[in-house]
């Protein structure tokens, strides 16, 4: 009797619970948390954004930018994070900058540097009447102080970038002369990055290595406050030499690491600009009312690095790894033949990124046909090459990769794509910090690695592939390539440099220590509440001269 | 009572020291080099060596621990290796956010959990109980990140009722502060409410079947007095325990909610520090978290002894 009355109750209770669970499931199914990119989408043409029209924007107001990662130290000498450059853009101007065509243009300098015929002396003319945010004047001596700090401070991230500088001197108040021990062509492009940001000597004296806690430079905005892991605020600097071009009063950089939450903030209007939009969000944001997606090719690349000689760690002499993929370039070439880059980009990124076969950005003046030459996808040729190399088929190879969802999706797609070419790719997911350690120690066979990229090819190649290069985790060493790279970086003839980098890429393809796969595109979302936001191929969102739309 | 307090204080101090040692060694056992994590893609052997020297990583473990303890005793927890911001300053800004979020989430959990728990117990076997059980099941099963995303998409983006992310300090604008914290507190509180509801329900069921409730009813006490004054009060010992334990979990476990809503809290700080191998920050937050846990447990024990005098007597005798 008890059973007979309890049973309907249990059923009814179950039905209620099941109903709630089903309602939840339906809500999950309907929720547009992330939308897949439309298949067959092709990379859009570049949309850099346009400068603010003074008639269309108002003076004053705040802009909030959703930033995809937390900047590190706000100290141009010590900073090593790509994302810190976003914040520096508004408060630390450089001697040189880039335009949307990735040409170097003067910023705190008044003209491009004059290089002596022997390439050993570089003269930089400076703007006059410029003041730092603390009101002190910026002159040639300030520039010398910045150079000296970058060259001598322990742990400086700029030392290796600045090349063979022997001394820097001020000539009067408006000219700086840099002396080199050897010609160094990438210097101007280096000065268009953090090494060219001039710091206030007064603030440096006061703060020393804590300069990043309250940085003082020349810029449209000046540092106001920072809440760790959360936000950085800058306010308009009345001392700025072109203050009349600045419309906003205040900019807040809010760190929002999750791409879909960044997109949601853009849609809700809590943020007016969001960087690094996910390729899964781009199609829906492009169709969203009141949102524009800026879009340009990045200077960096993503690729596969093989361990060909890193037996005792980064910085030590290359050794003999002893695996077929390390010893025989034919195995690595077979891997490149097995990769279908177009299918990879289409599958993983909905076709919204670009195929890359080279470390030289096609958007810079250093590009050429040879520099963009690409090995075609040919799985039959890959298998034939593996057979010729006499290795086991399918050839088993382990790849370490970061354990974040995007990297894993890329690895899985790659695994499927190279199987046809005779490779049995095994994925070993590793947490990012552990991955850095493992690659530096040489504890890998193959890894997926990227680089945010610079305009000068030297910055994209020499560190990674020259013998003893600072980031040569592959342990690669080829005296012929070293000689080519040295000639290219010391040449002051642009045409010759273009030709030499073509030869460099040909040499890289012949040995394939790195197989370049794709180039990310910079997708930045901007709402119609602001106007004048621009993003160039260096990926930095230029928001300093934007304004709230009238 | 005094000897009981001293005993608990001594236990707490030993636990705190052990916690710092375990974390100090544990964080160094993690694979990965903090210098490489700091340098990221821009690292080379010379820079890495200089960074290790600056961070004191070339010292022996004992020396590093000694420096940490001496610094902590002076109130100096070091500076973040990544941002250069003093750890005590980071904790000073992060901890109030997490505490405020936790308190609000706990309020949500108590109000929702105790109310539905009491209703489920009093209306046992009726639709109200099934509904409450269904809600509890949902609260336990639905992950915070999903609930957070849905809340943002529908309540912030769709209806524009709340901000999608961000934080305004309480001292700056209390109303805006509350406006920013409503969604995160609801999201974080829902899971805890389910636990509180289940515990309240079972404790209430046990109380309602006890002899003293029958006596109270026989004496003519109103149903409200029987439930509120007699049954619920006796059930609160269990609820206070659960709330105490959950408060500790909240402080260290608000990571997901803080991340989704962009709150500059303690949980987000901890997880980011672990991924970046930011040793000073990890050590600092663990020290403060351990101290908070120990303090909360200590206070819960005191609350026990105030609610139930037998515990005080038993504690004093040990």
Short mmCIF file of N, CA and C in Angstrom, two decimals, chain A residues 307-451:
data_model
loop_
_atom_site.label_atom_id
_atom_site.label_comp_id
_atom_site.label_asym_id
_atom_site.label_seq_id
_atom_site.Cartn_x
_atom_site.Cartn_y
_atom_site.Cartn_z
N UNK A 307 63.22 20.02 -33.11
CA UNK A 307 64.46 20.02 -32.35
C UNK A 307 65.53 19.33 -33.18
N UNK A 308 66.40 20.14 -33.79
CA UNK A 308 67.42 19.55 -34.66
C UNK A 308 68.79 19.52 -33.99
N UNK A 309 68.94 20.23 -32.85
CA UNK A 309 70.26 20.22 -32.22
C UNK A 309 70.27 20.73 -30.79
N UNK A 310 69.11 20.93 -30.20
CA UNK A 310 69.05 21.45 -28.83
C UNK A 310 69.14 20.27 -27.86
N UNK A 311 70.37 19.89 -27.55
CA UNK A 311 70.56 18.74 -26.66
C UNK A 311 70.90 19.15 -25.24
N UNK A 312 71.37 20.38 -25.06
CA UNK A 312 71.78 20.77 -23.70
C UNK A 312 71.23 22.13 -23.28
N UNK A 313 70.16 22.54 -23.92
CA UNK A 313 69.50 23.76 -23.48
C UNK A 313 69.86 24.98 -24.31
N UNK A 314 68.95 25.95 -24.25
CA UNK A 314 69.10 27.21 -24.98
C UNK A 314 70.39 27.91 -24.53
N UNK A 315 71.15 28.40 -25.50
CA UNK A 315 72.37 29.13 -25.16
C UNK A 315 73.61 28.25 -25.19
N UNK A 316 73.43 26.94 -25.28
CA UNK A 316 74.59 26.03 -25.35
C UNK A 316 74.79 25.57 -26.80
N UNK A 317 75.99 25.07 -27.07
CA UNK A 317 76.32 24.67 -28.43
C UNK A 317 75.41 23.53 -28.89
N UNK A 318 74.98 23.57 -30.17
CA UNK A 318 74.12 22.50 -30.67
C UNK A 318 74.80 21.13 -30.58
N UNK A 319 74.00 20.09 -30.37
CA UNK A 319 74.54 18.73 -30.29
C UNK A 319 73.81 17.82 -31.26
N UNK A 320 74.05 16.53 -31.09
CA UNK A 320 73.45 15.54 -32.00
C UNK A 320 72.24 14.92 -31.33
N UNK A 321 71.05 15.22 -31.83
CA UNK A 321 69.81 14.72 -31.21
C UNK A 321 69.63 13.23 -31.50
N UNK A 322 69.95 12.82 -32.74
CA UNK A 322 69.94 11.39 -33.06
C UNK A 322 68.61 10.82 -33.51
N UNK A 323 67.63 11.68 -33.78
CA UNK A 323 66.36 11.16 -34.33
C UNK A 323 66.33 11.45 -35.82
N UNK A 324 65.58 10.63 -36.60
CA UNK A 324 65.53 10.88 -38.06
C UNK A 324 65.06 12.30 -38.39
N UNK A 325 64.08 12.81 -37.62
CA UNK A 325 63.56 14.14 -37.94
C UNK A 325 64.59 15.24 -37.67
N UNK A 326 65.51 14.97 -36.73
CA UNK A 326 66.56 15.95 -36.44
C UNK A 326 67.70 15.83 -37.45
N UNK A 327 68.02 14.59 -37.81
CA UNK A 327 69.21 14.36 -38.64
C UNK A 327 68.97 14.53 -40.14
N UNK A 328 67.77 14.23 -40.58
CA UNK A 328 67.53 14.18 -42.02
C UNK A 328 66.51 15.25 -42.45
N UNK A 329 66.98 16.27 -43.17
CA UNK A 329 66.04 17.33 -43.58
C UNK A 329 64.90 16.81 -44.45
N UNK A 330 65.10 15.64 -45.09
CA UNK A 330 64.02 15.12 -45.95
C UNK A 330 62.77 14.79 -45.13
N UNK A 331 62.97 14.37 -43.87
CA UNK A 331 61.81 14.05 -43.02
C UNK A 331 61.03 15.34 -42.71
N UNK A 332 61.78 16.41 -42.44
CA UNK A 332 61.12 17.69 -42.13
C UNK A 332 60.45 18.26 -43.40
N UNK A 333 61.14 18.08 -44.53
CA UNK A 333 60.53 18.56 -45.78
C UNK A 333 59.26 17.76 -46.09
N UNK A 334 59.31 16.47 -45.77
CA UNK A 334 58.11 15.63 -45.98
C UNK A 334 56.97 16.14 -45.12
N UNK A 335 57.31 16.58 -43.91
CA UNK A 335 56.26 17.11 -43.02
C UNK A 335 55.63 18.36 -43.65
N UNK A 336 56.49 19.21 -44.19
CA UNK A 336 55.96 20.44 -44.80
C UNK A 336 55.07 20.10 -46.00
N UNK A 337 55.49 19.08 -46.79
CA UNK A 337 54.67 18.67 -47.93
C UNK A 337 53.33 18.09 -47.47
N UNK A 338 53.34 17.47 -46.27
CA UNK A 338 52.12 16.81 -45.77
C UNK A 338 51.10 17.80 -45.22
N UNK A 339 51.57 19.01 -44.89
CA UNK A 339 50.66 19.99 -44.29
C UNK A 339 49.87 20.73 -45.37
N UNK A 340 48.56 20.69 -45.21
CA UNK A 340 47.70 21.47 -46.10
C UNK A 340 47.34 22.75 -45.33
N UNK A 341 48.11 23.81 -45.57
CA UNK A 341 47.94 25.04 -44.78
C UNK A 341 46.54 25.64 -44.95
N UNK A 342 46.09 25.62 -46.22
CA UNK A 342 44.79 26.24 -46.49
C UNK A 342 43.69 25.51 -45.71
N UNK A 343 43.76 24.17 -45.73
CA UNK A 343 42.73 23.39 -45.02
C UNK A 343 42.84 23.63 -43.51
N UNK A 344 44.07 23.78 -43.04
CA UNK A 344 44.30 24.01 -41.60
C UNK A 344 43.64 25.32 -41.16
N UNK A 345 43.91 26.35 -41.92
CA UNK A 345 43.38 27.68 -41.60
C UNK A 345 41.85 27.67 -41.71
N UNK A 346 41.37 26.95 -42.73
CA UNK A 346 39.92 26.88 -42.94
C UNK A 346 39.24 26.11 -41.80
N UNK A 347 39.84 24.99 -41.43
CA UNK A 347 39.21 24.12 -40.42
C UNK A 347 39.23 24.76 -39.04
N UNK A 348 40.37 25.29 -38.67
CA UNK A 348 40.53 25.75 -37.29
C UNK A 348 40.06 27.19 -37.11
N UNK A 349 40.27 28.01 -38.11
CA UNK A 349 39.97 29.44 -37.92
C UNK A 349 38.91 29.96 -38.90
N UNK A 350 38.16 29.04 -39.48
CA UNK A 350 37.09 29.45 -40.39
C UNK A 350 37.60 30.26 -41.56
N UNK A 351 38.86 30.08 -41.91
CA UNK A 351 39.42 30.81 -43.05
C UNK A 351 39.73 32.26 -42.75
N UNK A 352 39.68 32.62 -41.48
CA UNK A 352 39.86 34.05 -41.14
C UNK A 352 41.32 34.43 -40.88
N UNK A 353 42.20 33.48 -40.85
CA UNK A 353 43.64 33.80 -40.76
C UNK A 353 44.27 33.53 -42.13
N UNK A 354 45.53 33.96 -42.29
CA UNK A 354 46.18 33.82 -43.58
C UNK A 354 47.24 32.72 -43.53
N UNK A 355 47.39 32.05 -44.64
CA UNK A 355 48.44 31.05 -44.76
C UNK A 355 49.81 31.74 -44.72
N UNK A 356 50.79 31.12 -44.06
CA UNK A 356 52.15 31.71 -44.03
C UNK A 356 53.17 30.62 -44.34
N UNK A 357 54.15 30.98 -45.14
CA UNK A 357 55.20 30.03 -45.48
C UNK A 357 56.56 30.60 -45.15
N UNK A 358 56.59 31.78 -44.50
CA UNK A 358 57.85 32.49 -44.35
C UNK A 358 57.81 33.40 -43.12
N UNK A 359 58.98 33.67 -42.54
CA UNK A 359 59.00 34.61 -41.41
C UNK A 359 58.95 36.07 -41.87
N UNK A 360 59.06 36.31 -43.17
CA UNK A 360 59.04 37.69 -43.67
C UNK A 360 57.59 38.08 -43.94
N UNK A 361 57.14 39.14 -43.27
CA UNK A 361 55.75 39.56 -43.47
C UNK A 361 55.54 40.05 -44.89
N UNK A 362 54.47 39.60 -45.55
CA UNK A 362 54.21 40.08 -46.92
C UNK A 362 53.76 41.54 -46.93
N UNK A 363 53.50 42.10 -45.74
CA UNK A 363 53.02 43.50 -45.68
C UNK A 363 54.14 44.50 -45.46
N UNK A 364 55.39 44.05 -45.54
CA UNK A 364 56.49 44.98 -45.33
C UNK A 364 57.27 45.18 -46.63
N UNK A 365 58.15 46.15 -46.61
CA UNK A 365 58.93 46.45 -47.83
C UNK A 365 59.99 45.38 -48.08
N UNK A 366 60.17 44.47 -47.15
CA UNK A 366 61.22 43.45 -47.30
C UNK A 366 60.71 42.21 -48.02
N UNK A 367 59.47 42.19 -48.41
CA UNK A 367 58.92 40.99 -49.04
C UNK A 367 59.34 40.88 -50.50
N UNK A 368 59.32 39.68 -51.01
CA UNK A 368 59.63 39.44 -52.42
C UNK A 368 59.01 38.09 -52.79
N UNK A 369 59.08 37.76 -54.05
CA UNK A 369 58.52 36.48 -54.49
C UNK A 369 59.25 35.33 -53.79
N UNK A 370 60.58 35.46 -53.73
CA UNK A 370 61.37 34.39 -53.10
C UNK A 370 61.05 34.29 -51.61
N UNK A 371 60.82 35.45 -50.99
CA UNK A 371 60.56 35.44 -49.54
C UNK A 371 59.19 34.86 -49.22
N UNK A 372 58.29 34.80 -50.20
CA UNK A 372 56.95 34.25 -49.93
C UNK A 372 56.74 32.91 -50.62
N UNK A 373 57.81 32.31 -51.14
CA UNK A 373 57.69 31.02 -51.83
C UNK A 373 57.11 29.99 -50.87
N UNK A 374 56.24 29.14 -51.40
CA UNK A 374 55.54 28.21 -50.52
C UNK A 374 55.63 26.78 -51.06
N UNK A 375 55.93 25.84 -50.18
CA UNK A 375 55.94 24.44 -50.57
C UNK A 375 54.49 23.98 -50.72
N UNK A 376 54.12 23.46 -51.89
CA UNK A 376 52.71 23.06 -52.07
C UNK A 376 52.37 21.80 -51.28
N UNK A 377 51.09 21.66 -50.98
CA UNK A 377 50.63 20.46 -50.27
C UNK A 377 50.68 19.27 -51.22
N UNK A 378 51.43 18.23 -50.87
CA UNK A 378 51.56 17.07 -51.74
C UNK A 378 51.84 15.84 -50.88
N UNK A 379 50.78 15.19 -50.37
CA UNK A 379 50.99 14.06 -49.47
C UNK A 379 51.72 12.89 -50.12
N UNK A 380 51.50 12.69 -51.43
CA UNK A 380 52.18 11.58 -52.12
C UNK A 380 53.69 11.83 -52.13
N UNK A 381 54.06 13.09 -52.42
CA UNK A 381 55.49 13.44 -52.42
C UNK A 381 56.06 13.31 -51.01
N UNK A 382 55.23 13.61 -50.00
CA UNK A 382 55.70 13.49 -48.61
C UNK A 382 56.02 12.03 -48.30
N UNK A 383 55.11 11.14 -48.68
CA UNK A 383 55.34 9.72 -48.40
C UNK A 383 56.57 9.21 -49.15
N UNK A 384 56.71 9.67 -50.40
CA UNK A 384 57.86 9.25 -51.21
C UNK A 384 59.17 9.70 -50.56
N UNK A 385 59.15 10.91 -50.03
CA UNK A 385 60.36 11.46 -49.40
C UNK A 385 60.69 10.69 -48.11
N UNK A 386 59.65 10.32 -47.37
CA UNK A 386 59.87 9.53 -46.15
C UNK A 386 60.46 8.17 -46.51
N UNK A 387 59.94 7.60 -47.61
CA UNK A 387 60.44 6.30 -48.05
C UNK A 387 61.91 6.41 -48.45
N UNK A 388 62.21 7.50 -49.17
CA UNK A 388 63.58 7.74 -49.61
C UNK A 388 64.51 7.91 -48.40
N UNK A 389 63.97 8.52 -47.34
CA UNK A 389 64.78 8.73 -46.13
C UNK A 389 64.93 7.42 -45.34
N UNK A 390 64.11 6.43 -45.70
CA UNK A 390 64.23 5.11 -45.07
C UNK A 390 63.74 5.06 -43.64
N UNK A 391 62.70 5.83 -43.34
CA UNK A 391 62.17 5.82 -41.97
C UNK A 391 60.89 4.99 -41.90
N UNK A 392 60.53 4.65 -40.69
CA UNK A 392 59.31 3.88 -40.45
C UNK A 392 58.08 4.64 -40.95
N UNK A 393 57.13 3.92 -41.55
CA UNK A 393 55.90 4.57 -42.06
C UNK A 393 54.70 3.93 -41.38
N UNK A 394 53.72 4.65 -40.84
CA UNK A 394 53.78 6.10 -40.69
C UNK A 394 54.83 6.50 -39.65
N UNK A 395 55.43 7.64 -39.92
CA UNK A 395 56.53 8.08 -39.06
C UNK A 395 55.95 8.68 -37.77
N UNK A 396 56.26 8.07 -36.59
CA UNK A 396 55.69 8.61 -35.35
C UNK A 396 56.47 9.82 -34.87
N UNK A 397 55.76 10.87 -34.54
CA UNK A 397 56.44 12.08 -34.04
C UNK A 397 55.58 12.74 -32.97
N UNK A 398 56.25 13.17 -31.88
CA UNK A 398 55.52 13.78 -30.76
C UNK A 398 55.62 15.31 -30.87
N UNK A 399 54.50 15.96 -30.67
CA UNK A 399 54.49 17.43 -30.70
C UNK A 399 53.98 17.96 -29.36
N UNK A 400 54.80 18.81 -28.72
CA UNK A 400 54.29 19.45 -27.51
C UNK A 400 53.60 20.75 -27.92
N UNK A 401 52.52 21.01 -27.23
CA UNK A 401 51.75 22.22 -27.54
C UNK A 401 51.09 22.72 -26.28
N UNK A 402 50.77 23.99 -26.26
CA UNK A 402 50.12 24.59 -25.09
C UNK A 402 48.74 23.94 -24.90
N UNK A 403 48.33 23.79 -23.65
CA UNK A 403 47.08 23.04 -23.39
C UNK A 403 45.84 23.92 -23.42
N UNK A 404 45.94 25.10 -24.09
CA UNK A 404 44.72 25.90 -24.19
C UNK A 404 43.87 25.38 -25.36
N UNK A 405 42.56 25.62 -25.33
CA UNK A 405 41.66 25.03 -26.33
C UNK A 405 42.06 25.34 -27.78
N UNK A 406 42.48 26.59 -28.06
CA UNK A 406 42.82 26.96 -29.43
C UNK A 406 44.02 26.16 -29.94
N UNK A 407 45.06 26.05 -29.11
CA UNK A 407 46.25 25.31 -29.52
C UNK A 407 45.92 23.83 -29.71
N UNK A 408 45.07 23.30 -28.85
CA UNK A 408 44.71 21.89 -28.98
C UNK A 408 43.90 21.63 -30.25
N UNK A 409 43.01 22.56 -30.58
CA UNK A 409 42.24 22.41 -31.82
C UNK A 409 43.17 22.43 -33.02
N UNK A 410 44.15 23.33 -32.98
CA UNK A 410 45.12 23.41 -34.07
C UNK A 410 45.91 22.10 -34.16
N UNK A 411 46.34 21.59 -33.02
CA UNK A 411 47.14 20.35 -33.00
C UNK A 411 46.33 19.19 -33.55
N UNK A 412 45.06 19.11 -33.17
CA UNK A 412 44.23 17.99 -33.63
C UNK A 412 44.00 18.06 -35.14
N UNK A 413 43.80 19.27 -35.64
CA UNK A 413 43.61 19.43 -37.09
C UNK A 413 44.89 19.04 -37.82
N UNK A 414 46.02 19.46 -37.28
CA UNK A 414 47.31 19.14 -37.89
C UNK A 414 47.53 17.62 -37.89
N UNK A 415 47.16 17.00 -36.77
CA UNK A 415 47.31 15.55 -36.63
C UNK A 415 46.55 14.84 -37.76
N UNK A 416 45.32 15.30 -38.00
CA UNK A 416 44.51 14.67 -39.03
C UNK A 416 45.07 14.95 -40.42
N UNK A 417 45.57 16.18 -40.63
CA UNK A 417 46.02 16.57 -41.96
C UNK A 417 47.30 15.87 -42.39
N UNK A 418 48.23 15.65 -41.46
CA UNK A 418 49.53 15.08 -41.87
C UNK A 418 49.50 13.55 -41.93
N UNK A 419 48.40 12.95 -41.46
CA UNK A 419 48.32 11.49 -41.47
C UNK A 419 48.42 10.97 -42.91
N UNK A 420 47.80 11.68 -43.83
CA UNK A 420 47.80 11.27 -45.23
C UNK A 420 49.22 11.32 -45.82
N UNK A 421 50.03 12.18 -45.28
CA UNK A 421 51.40 12.33 -45.77
C UNK A 421 52.38 11.37 -45.09
N UNK A 422 51.87 10.45 -44.29
CA UNK A 422 52.74 9.43 -43.71
C UNK A 422 53.24 9.74 -42.32
N UNK A 423 52.57 10.63 -41.59
CA UNK A 423 53.01 10.96 -40.23
C UNK A 423 51.96 10.53 -39.20
N UNK A 424 52.45 9.94 -38.12
CA UNK A 424 51.59 9.62 -36.99
C UNK A 424 51.92 10.63 -35.88
N UNK A 425 51.17 11.74 -35.90
CA UNK A 425 51.46 12.84 -34.97
C UNK A 425 50.81 12.58 -33.61
N UNK A 426 51.64 12.56 -32.59
CA UNK A 426 51.10 12.40 -31.23
C UNK A 426 51.17 13.74 -30.52
N UNK A 427 50.04 14.14 -29.94
CA UNK A 427 49.96 15.46 -29.30
C UNK A 427 50.26 15.33 -27.81
N UNK A 428 51.18 16.16 -27.34
CA UNK A 428 51.48 16.17 -25.90
C UNK A 428 51.13 17.57 -25.37
N UNK A 429 49.95 17.75 -24.77
CA UNK A 429 49.57 19.08 -24.26
C UNK A 429 50.35 19.41 -22.99
N UNK A 430 50.87 20.62 -22.94
CA UNK A 430 51.66 21.05 -21.78
C UNK A 430 51.20 22.45 -21.38
N UNK A 431 51.16 22.71 -20.10
CA UNK A 431 50.79 24.04 -19.61
C UNK A 431 51.84 25.05 -20.09
N UNK A 432 51.41 26.29 -20.40
CA UNK A 432 52.26 27.23 -21.14
C UNK A 432 53.63 27.48 -20.49
N UNK A 433 53.64 27.74 -19.19
CA UNK A 433 54.93 28.03 -18.54
C UNK A 433 55.85 26.82 -18.58
N UNK A 434 55.25 25.64 -18.42
CA UNK A 434 56.04 24.41 -18.48
C UNK A 434 56.55 24.19 -19.91
N UNK A 435 55.75 24.60 -20.88
CA UNK A 435 56.13 24.45 -22.29
C UNK A 435 57.37 25.30 -22.60
N UNK A 436 57.38 26.53 -22.08
CA UNK A 436 58.53 27.41 -22.31
C UNK A 436 59.80 26.76 -21.76
N UNK A 437 59.66 26.20 -20.56
CA UNK A 437 60.79 25.57 -19.90
C UNK A 437 61.27 24.36 -20.70
N UNK A 438 60.30 23.55 -21.15
CA UNK A 438 60.63 22.33 -21.88
C UNK A 438 61.32 22.65 -23.21
N UNK A 439 60.86 23.69 -23.88
CA UNK A 439 61.48 24.03 -25.17
C UNK A 439 62.87 24.61 -24.96
N UNK A 440 63.06 25.39 -23.90
CA UNK A 440 64.39 25.94 -23.64
C UNK A 440 65.38 24.82 -23.31
N UNK A 441 64.92 23.80 -22.60
CA UNK A 441 65.80 22.69 -22.23
C UNK A 441 66.04 21.74 -23.40
N UNK A 442 65.26 21.86 -24.44
CA UNK A 442 65.42 20.97 -25.59
C UNK A 442 64.73 19.64 -25.38
N UNK A 443 63.76 19.62 -24.47
CA UNK A 443 63.06 18.39 -24.14
C UNK A 443 61.83 18.25 -25.04
N UNK A 444 62.05 18.17 -26.34
CA UNK A 444 60.93 18.01 -27.27
C UNK A 444 61.47 17.51 -28.61
N UNK A 445 60.56 16.96 -29.39
CA UNK A 445 60.91 16.51 -30.73
C UNK A 445 60.42 17.56 -31.74
N UNK A 446 59.25 18.08 -31.42
CA UNK A 446 58.62 19.06 -32.31
C UNK A 446 57.66 19.88 -31.46
N UNK A 447 57.54 21.17 -31.74
CA UNK A 447 56.61 21.98 -30.95
C UNK A 447 55.94 23.03 -31.80
N UNK A 448 54.79 23.44 -31.33
CA UNK A 448 54.05 24.48 -32.04
C UNK A 448 54.37 25.80 -31.36
N UNK A 449 54.90 26.74 -32.13
CA UNK A 449 55.42 27.97 -31.55
C UNK A 449 55.09 29.16 -32.46
N UNK A 450 54.86 30.30 -31.86
CA UNK A 450 54.58 31.49 -32.66
C UNK A 450 55.42 32.66 -32.21
N UNK A 451 55.35 33.72 -32.97
CA UNK A 451 56.11 34.95 -32.67
C UNK A 451 55.27 36.12 -33.12
#
